[in-house]
């Protein structure tokens, strides 16, 4: 099994990133050969501030390491340190039907929200396909929102293989149902683009406030809440607290007489405790900036060996060599 996944450095990483992608990625590094990267080329479709990008790249890498990614166990690198991704992306784009990209939900969502799209945003899934195919990846752990992009990758790989002969391994998405619908503070799916995230790391006061902003309904404390399992604070609590405690809170909500304020306080405490060790690790890591540079440059070296080989195979297949 060769596992690959990437994360976009477009701002602070949040609980949706953590439970949807980072935690599964950390667990999987024990189970196969894993390649993980910071998708900085992808961030160019939505971030247009150089300094912000520089900072976000470092922060995302530190977050990932603090959350348990072990550069001894996996290959951890920065996408733009392996420019072979871009060349492969071009080769793939020439066998990609426009219709395939026009059907992508994430693209359509952005259009619907009034974003004026650049070509990079439209071609985003092709670059993602190159990221995946260039490592002969078999398995791609991603949040549910990225499932379609992995399906597009499969379609593109199958098409290239059909046109030029067997070249690429066809990858599978790996989706965790239980943690793929993480609610944000407004109850919609937690996403950077909805502005409803709770970050993994940050100042305690600010994050406490954020958790207290979770939107609840206006039912009184006394009223029983038979739909407690769908309450977003309960759903988040299930992720960060012992199952017994989460069940207990759910039961109290159902019974009535248990207020949302108390529930949110409990959620904050559990969330803060859940990330305590990681927070300490992150502080340690950010005190030694050379360490990160070292990790990323060694990762890129290892990644490039495979990327060059697979790109060479693709160039050969299509007659560039
Ligand atoms: N599009 C992914 C996201 O926004 C990030 C990403 C880029 C990725 N390339 C990838 C994920 C390749 C998995 C595989 O979350």
PDB file of N, CA and C in Angstrom, residues 161-212:
ATOM      1  N   UNK A 161      -3.863   5.977 -19.458  1.00  0.00           N
ATOM      2  CA  UNK A 161      -3.461   4.586 -19.709  1.00  0.00           C
ATOM      3  C   UNK A 161      -4.080   4.062 -21.001  1.00  0.00           C
ATOM      4  N   UNK A 162      -5.337   4.461 -21.256  1.00  0.00           N
ATOM      5  CA  UNK A 162      -6.017   3.973 -22.456  1.00  0.00           C
ATOM      6  C   UNK A 162      -5.388   4.582 -23.720  1.00  0.00           C
ATOM      7  N   UNK A 163      -5.022   5.858 -23.617  1.00  0.00           N
ATOM      8  CA  UNK A 163      -4.466   6.540 -24.791  1.00  0.00           C
ATOM      9  C   UNK A 163      -3.016   6.108 -25.051  1.00  0.00           C
ATOM     10  N   UNK A 164      -2.212   6.042 -23.996  1.00  0.00           N
ATOM     11  CA  UNK A 164      -0.760   5.838 -24.173  1.00  0.00           C
ATOM     12  C   UNK A 164      -0.224   4.500 -23.679  1.00  0.00           C
ATOM     13  N   UNK A 165      -1.105   3.639 -23.180  1.00  0.00           N
ATOM     14  CA  UNK A 165      -0.640   2.344 -22.649  1.00  0.00           C
ATOM     15  C   UNK A 165      -0.443   2.434 -21.145  1.00  0.00           C
ATOM     16  N   UNK A 166      -0.459   1.272 -20.485  1.00  0.00           N
ATOM     17  CA  UNK A 166      -0.378   1.198 -19.019  1.00  0.00           C
ATOM     18  C   UNK A 166       0.761   2.053 -18.485  1.00  0.00           C
ATOM     19  N   UNK A 167       0.431   3.011 -17.650  1.00  0.00           N
ATOM     20  CA  UNK A 167       1.477   3.880 -17.113  1.00  0.00           C
ATOM     21  C   UNK A 167       1.242   4.150 -15.626  1.00  0.00           C
ATOM     22  N   UNK A 168      -0.009   4.462 -15.273  1.00  0.00           N
ATOM     23  CA  UNK A 168      -0.281   4.889 -13.896  1.00  0.00           C
ATOM     24  C   UNK A 168      -1.020   3.836 -13.082  1.00  0.00           C
ATOM     25  N   UNK A 169      -0.719   3.811 -11.794  1.00  0.00           N
ATOM     26  CA  UNK A 169      -1.476   3.023 -10.823  1.00  0.00           C
ATOM     27  C   UNK A 169      -2.796   3.755 -10.554  1.00  0.00           C
ATOM     28  N   UNK A 170      -3.904   3.017 -10.495  1.00  0.00           N
ATOM     29  CA  UNK A 170      -5.194   3.660 -10.233  1.00  0.00           C
ATOM     30  C   UNK A 170      -5.439   3.694  -8.716  1.00  0.00           C
ATOM     31  N   UNK A 171      -5.524   4.895  -8.133  1.00  0.00           N
ATOM     32  CA  UNK A 171      -5.635   5.014  -6.670  1.00  0.00           C
ATOM     33  C   UNK A 171      -7.077   4.911  -6.158  1.00  0.00           C
ATOM     34  N   UNK A 172      -7.203   4.645  -4.867  1.00  0.00           N
ATOM     35  CA  UNK A 172      -8.515   4.575  -4.201  1.00  0.00           C
ATOM     36  C   UNK A 172      -8.608   5.690  -3.162  1.00  0.00           C
ATOM     37  N   UNK A 173      -9.763   6.358  -3.072  1.00  0.00           N
ATOM     38  CA  UNK A 173      -9.932   7.277  -1.936  1.00  0.00           C
ATOM     39  C   UNK A 173     -10.152   6.474  -0.653  1.00  0.00           C
ATOM     40  N   UNK A 174      -9.677   7.000   0.482  1.00  0.00           N
ATOM     41  CA  UNK A 174      -9.964   6.354   1.779  1.00  0.00           C
ATOM     42  C   UNK A 174     -10.694   7.389   2.612  1.00  0.00           C
ATOM     43  N   UNK A 175     -11.971   7.156   2.841  1.00  0.00           N
ATOM     44  CA  UNK A 175     -12.783   8.142   3.547  1.00  0.00           C
ATOM     45  C   UNK A 175     -13.244   7.543   4.864  1.00  0.00           C
ATOM     46  N   UNK A 176     -13.092   8.277   5.940  1.00  0.00           N
ATOM     47  CA  UNK A 176     -13.628   7.803   7.221  1.00  0.00           C
ATOM     48  C   UNK A 176     -15.002   8.401   7.409  1.00  0.00           C
ATOM     49  N   UNK A 177     -15.991   7.551   7.349  1.00  0.00           N
ATOM     50  CA  UNK A 177     -17.358   8.070   7.468  1.00  0.00           C
ATOM     51  C   UNK A 177     -17.555   8.805   8.789  1.00  0.00           C
ATOM     52  N   UNK A 178     -17.034   8.218   9.868  1.00  0.00           N
ATOM     53  CA  UNK A 178     -17.357   8.751  11.198  1.00  0.00           C
ATOM     54  C   UNK A 178     -16.803  10.166  11.415  1.00  0.00           C
ATOM     55  N   UNK A 179     -15.741  10.499  10.704  1.00  0.00           N
ATOM     56  CA  UNK A 179     -15.184  11.826  10.976  1.00  0.00           C
ATOM     57  C   UNK A 179     -15.146  12.688   9.729  1.00  0.00           C
ATOM     58  N   UNK A 180     -16.054  12.415   8.793  1.00  0.00           N
ATOM     59  CA  UNK A 180     -15.959  13.211   7.582  1.00  0.00           C
ATOM     60  C   UNK A 180     -16.993  14.329   7.508  1.00  0.00           C
ATOM     61  N   UNK A 181     -17.895  14.375   8.492  1.00  0.00           N
ATOM     62  CA  UNK A 181     -18.834  15.505   8.512  1.00  0.00           C
ATOM     63  C   UNK A 181     -18.696  16.264   9.814  1.00  0.00           C
ATOM     64  N   UNK A 182     -17.678  17.066   9.898  1.00  0.00           N
ATOM     65  CA  UNK A 182     -17.426  17.754  11.151  1.00  0.00           C
ATOM     66  C   UNK A 182     -18.086  19.125  11.109  1.00  0.00           C
ATOM     67  N   UNK A 183     -19.019  19.376  12.033  1.00  0.00           N
ATOM     68  CA  UNK A 183     -19.742  20.647  11.968  1.00  0.00           C
ATOM     69  C   UNK A 183     -18.888  21.825  12.424  1.00  0.00           C
ATOM     70  N   UNK A 184     -19.073  22.953  11.776  1.00  0.00           N
ATOM     71  CA  UNK A 184     -18.417  24.192  12.188  1.00  0.00           C
ATOM     72  C   UNK A 184     -19.313  24.945  13.150  1.00  0.00           C
ATOM     73  N   UNK A 185     -18.914  26.170  13.517  1.00  0.00           N
ATOM     74  CA  UNK A 185     -19.678  26.854  14.568  1.00  0.00           C
ATOM     75  C   UNK A 185     -21.090  27.249  14.122  1.00  0.00           C
ATOM     76  N   UNK A 186     -21.350  27.276  12.825  1.00  0.00           N
ATOM     77  CA  UNK A 186     -22.709  27.585  12.368  1.00  0.00           C
ATOM     78  C   UNK A 186     -23.504  26.327  12.039  1.00  0.00           C
ATOM     79  N   UNK A 187     -22.909  25.144  12.304  1.00  0.00           N
ATOM     80  CA  UNK A 187     -23.610  23.891  12.054  1.00  0.00           C
ATOM     81  C   UNK A 187     -23.402  23.338  10.656  1.00  0.00           C
ATOM     82  N   UNK A 188     -22.949  24.177   9.709  1.00  0.00           N
ATOM     83  CA  UNK A 188     -22.574  23.652   8.385  1.00  0.00           C
ATOM     84  C   UNK A 188     -21.262  22.897   8.518  1.00  0.00           C
ATOM     85  N   UNK A 189     -20.886  22.172   7.474  1.00  0.00           N
ATOM     86  CA  UNK A 189     -19.604  21.486   7.469  1.00  0.00           C
ATOM     87  C   UNK A 189     -18.471  22.482   7.793  1.00  0.00           C
ATOM     88  N   UNK A 190     -17.551  22.073   8.671  1.00  0.00           N
ATOM     89  CA  UNK A 190     -16.453  22.992   9.015  1.00  0.00           C
ATOM     90  C   UNK A 190     -15.527  23.176   7.815  1.00  0.00           C
ATOM     91  N   UNK A 191     -15.365  24.417   7.399  1.00  0.00           N
ATOM     92  CA  UNK A 191     -14.533  24.680   6.233  1.00  0.00           C
ATOM     93  C   UNK A 191     -14.013  26.106   6.274  1.00  0.00           C
ATOM     94  N   UNK A 192     -12.756  26.209   5.906  1.00  0.00           N
ATOM     95  CA  UNK A 192     -12.119  27.516   5.819  1.00  0.00           C
ATOM     96  C   UNK A 192     -12.991  28.501   5.028  1.00  0.00           C
ATOM     97  N   UNK A 193     -13.563  27.986   3.918  1.00  0.00           N
ATOM     98  CA  UNK A 193     -14.271  28.913   3.047  1.00  0.00           C
ATOM     99  C   UNK A 193     -15.634  29.330   3.608  1.00  0.00           C
ATOM    100  N   UNK A 194     -16.127  28.644   4.636  1.00  0.00           N
ATOM    101  CA  UNK A 194     -17.361  29.108   5.268  1.00  0.00           C
ATOM    102  C   UNK A 194     -17.082  30.001   6.478  1.00  0.00           C
ATOM    103  N   UNK A 195     -15.803  30.170   6.820  1.00  0.00           N
ATOM    104  CA  UNK A 195     -15.455  31.016   7.968  1.00  0.00           C
ATOM    105  C   UNK A 195     -16.038  30.507   9.280  1.00  0.00           C
ATOM    106  N   UNK A 196     -16.202  29.188   9.404  1.00  0.00           N
ATOM    107  CA  UNK A 196     -16.856  28.642  10.604  1.00  0.00           C
ATOM    108  C   UNK A 196     -15.968  27.660  11.358  1.00  0.00           C
ATOM    109  N   UNK A 197     -14.652  27.860  11.254  1.00  0.00           N
ATOM    110  CA  UNK A 197     -13.728  26.851  11.784  1.00  0.00           C
ATOM    111  C   UNK A 197     -13.367  27.079  13.246  1.00  0.00           C
ATOM    112  N   UNK A 198     -12.965  25.988  13.884  1.00  0.00           N
ATOM    113  CA  UNK A 198     -12.304  26.051  15.192  1.00  0.00           C
ATOM    114  C   UNK A 198     -10.886  25.526  14.951  1.00  0.00           C
ATOM    115  N   UNK A 199      -9.898  26.369  15.201  1.00  0.00           N
ATOM    116  CA  UNK A 199      -8.520  25.984  14.894  1.00  0.00           C
ATOM    117  C   UNK A 199      -7.990  24.933  15.866  1.00  0.00           C
ATOM    118  N   UNK A 200      -6.966  24.217  15.400  1.00  0.00           N
ATOM    119  CA  UNK A 200      -6.332  23.224  16.277  1.00  0.00           C
ATOM    120  C   UNK A 200      -5.483  23.928  17.331  1.00  0.00           C
ATOM    121  N   UNK A 201      -4.728  24.933  16.878  1.00  0.00           N
ATOM    122  CA  UNK A 201      -3.816  25.633  17.780  1.00  0.00           C
ATOM    123  C   UNK A 201      -4.120  27.124  17.783  1.00  0.00           C
ATOM    124  N   UNK A 202      -3.820  27.760  18.902  1.00  0.00           N
ATOM    125  CA  UNK A 202      -4.024  29.203  18.983  1.00  0.00           C
ATOM    126  C   UNK A 202      -4.141  29.609  20.442  1.00  0.00           C
ATOM    127  N   UNK A 203      -4.438  30.891  20.649  1.00  0.00           N
ATOM    128  CA  UNK A 203      -4.504  31.410  22.018  1.00  0.00           C
ATOM    129  C   UNK A 203      -5.762  30.885  22.721  1.00  0.00           C
ATOM    130  N   UNK A 204      -5.585  30.508  23.976  1.00  0.00           N
ATOM    131  CA  UNK A 204      -6.670  29.876  24.731  1.00  0.00           C
ATOM    132  C   UNK A 204      -7.934  30.735  24.786  1.00  0.00           C
ATOM    133  N   UNK A 205      -7.742  32.001  25.075  1.00  0.00           N
ATOM    134  CA  UNK A 205      -8.898  32.873  25.262  1.00  0.00           C
ATOM    135  C   UNK A 205      -9.723  32.964  23.970  1.00  0.00           C
ATOM    136  N   UNK A 206      -9.017  33.141  22.886  1.00  0.00           N
ATOM    137  CA  UNK A 206      -9.672  33.291  21.593  1.00  0.00           C
ATOM    138  C   UNK A 206     -10.423  32.007  21.208  1.00  0.00           C
ATOM    139  N   UNK A 207      -9.782  30.881  21.483  1.00  0.00           N
ATOM    140  CA  UNK A 207     -10.399  29.616  21.102  1.00  0.00           C
ATOM    141  C   UNK A 207     -11.587  29.269  22.003  1.00  0.00           C
ATOM    142  N   UNK A 208     -11.471  29.642  23.274  1.00  0.00           N
ATOM    143  CA  UNK A 208     -12.607  29.427  24.182  1.00  0.00           C
ATOM    144  C   UNK A 208     -13.817  30.214  23.675  1.00  0.00           C
ATOM    145  N   UNK A 209     -13.546  31.472  23.313  1.00  0.00           N
ATOM    146  CA  UNK A 209     -14.616  32.328  22.790  1.00  0.00           C
ATOM    147  C   UNK A 209     -15.253  31.695  21.552  1.00  0.00           C
ATOM    148  N   UNK A 210     -14.387  31.173  20.711  1.00  0.00           N
ATOM    149  CA  UNK A 210     -14.832  30.565  19.464  1.00  0.00           C
ATOM    150  C   UNK A 210     -15.788  29.399  19.734  1.00  0.00           C
ATOM    151  N   UNK A 211     -15.397  28.552  20.668  1.00  0.00           N
ATOM    152  CA  UNK A 211     -16.244  27.401  21.001  1.00  0.00           C
ATOM    153  C   UNK A 211     -17.580  27.890  21.568  1.00  0.00           C
ATOM    154  N   UNK A 212     -17.536  28.954  22.382  1.00  0.00           N
ATOM    155  CA  UNK A 212     -18.774  29.469  22.959  1.00  0.00           C
ATOM    156  C   UNK A 212     -19.684  30.091  21.889  1.00  0.00           C
TER     157      UNK A 212
END
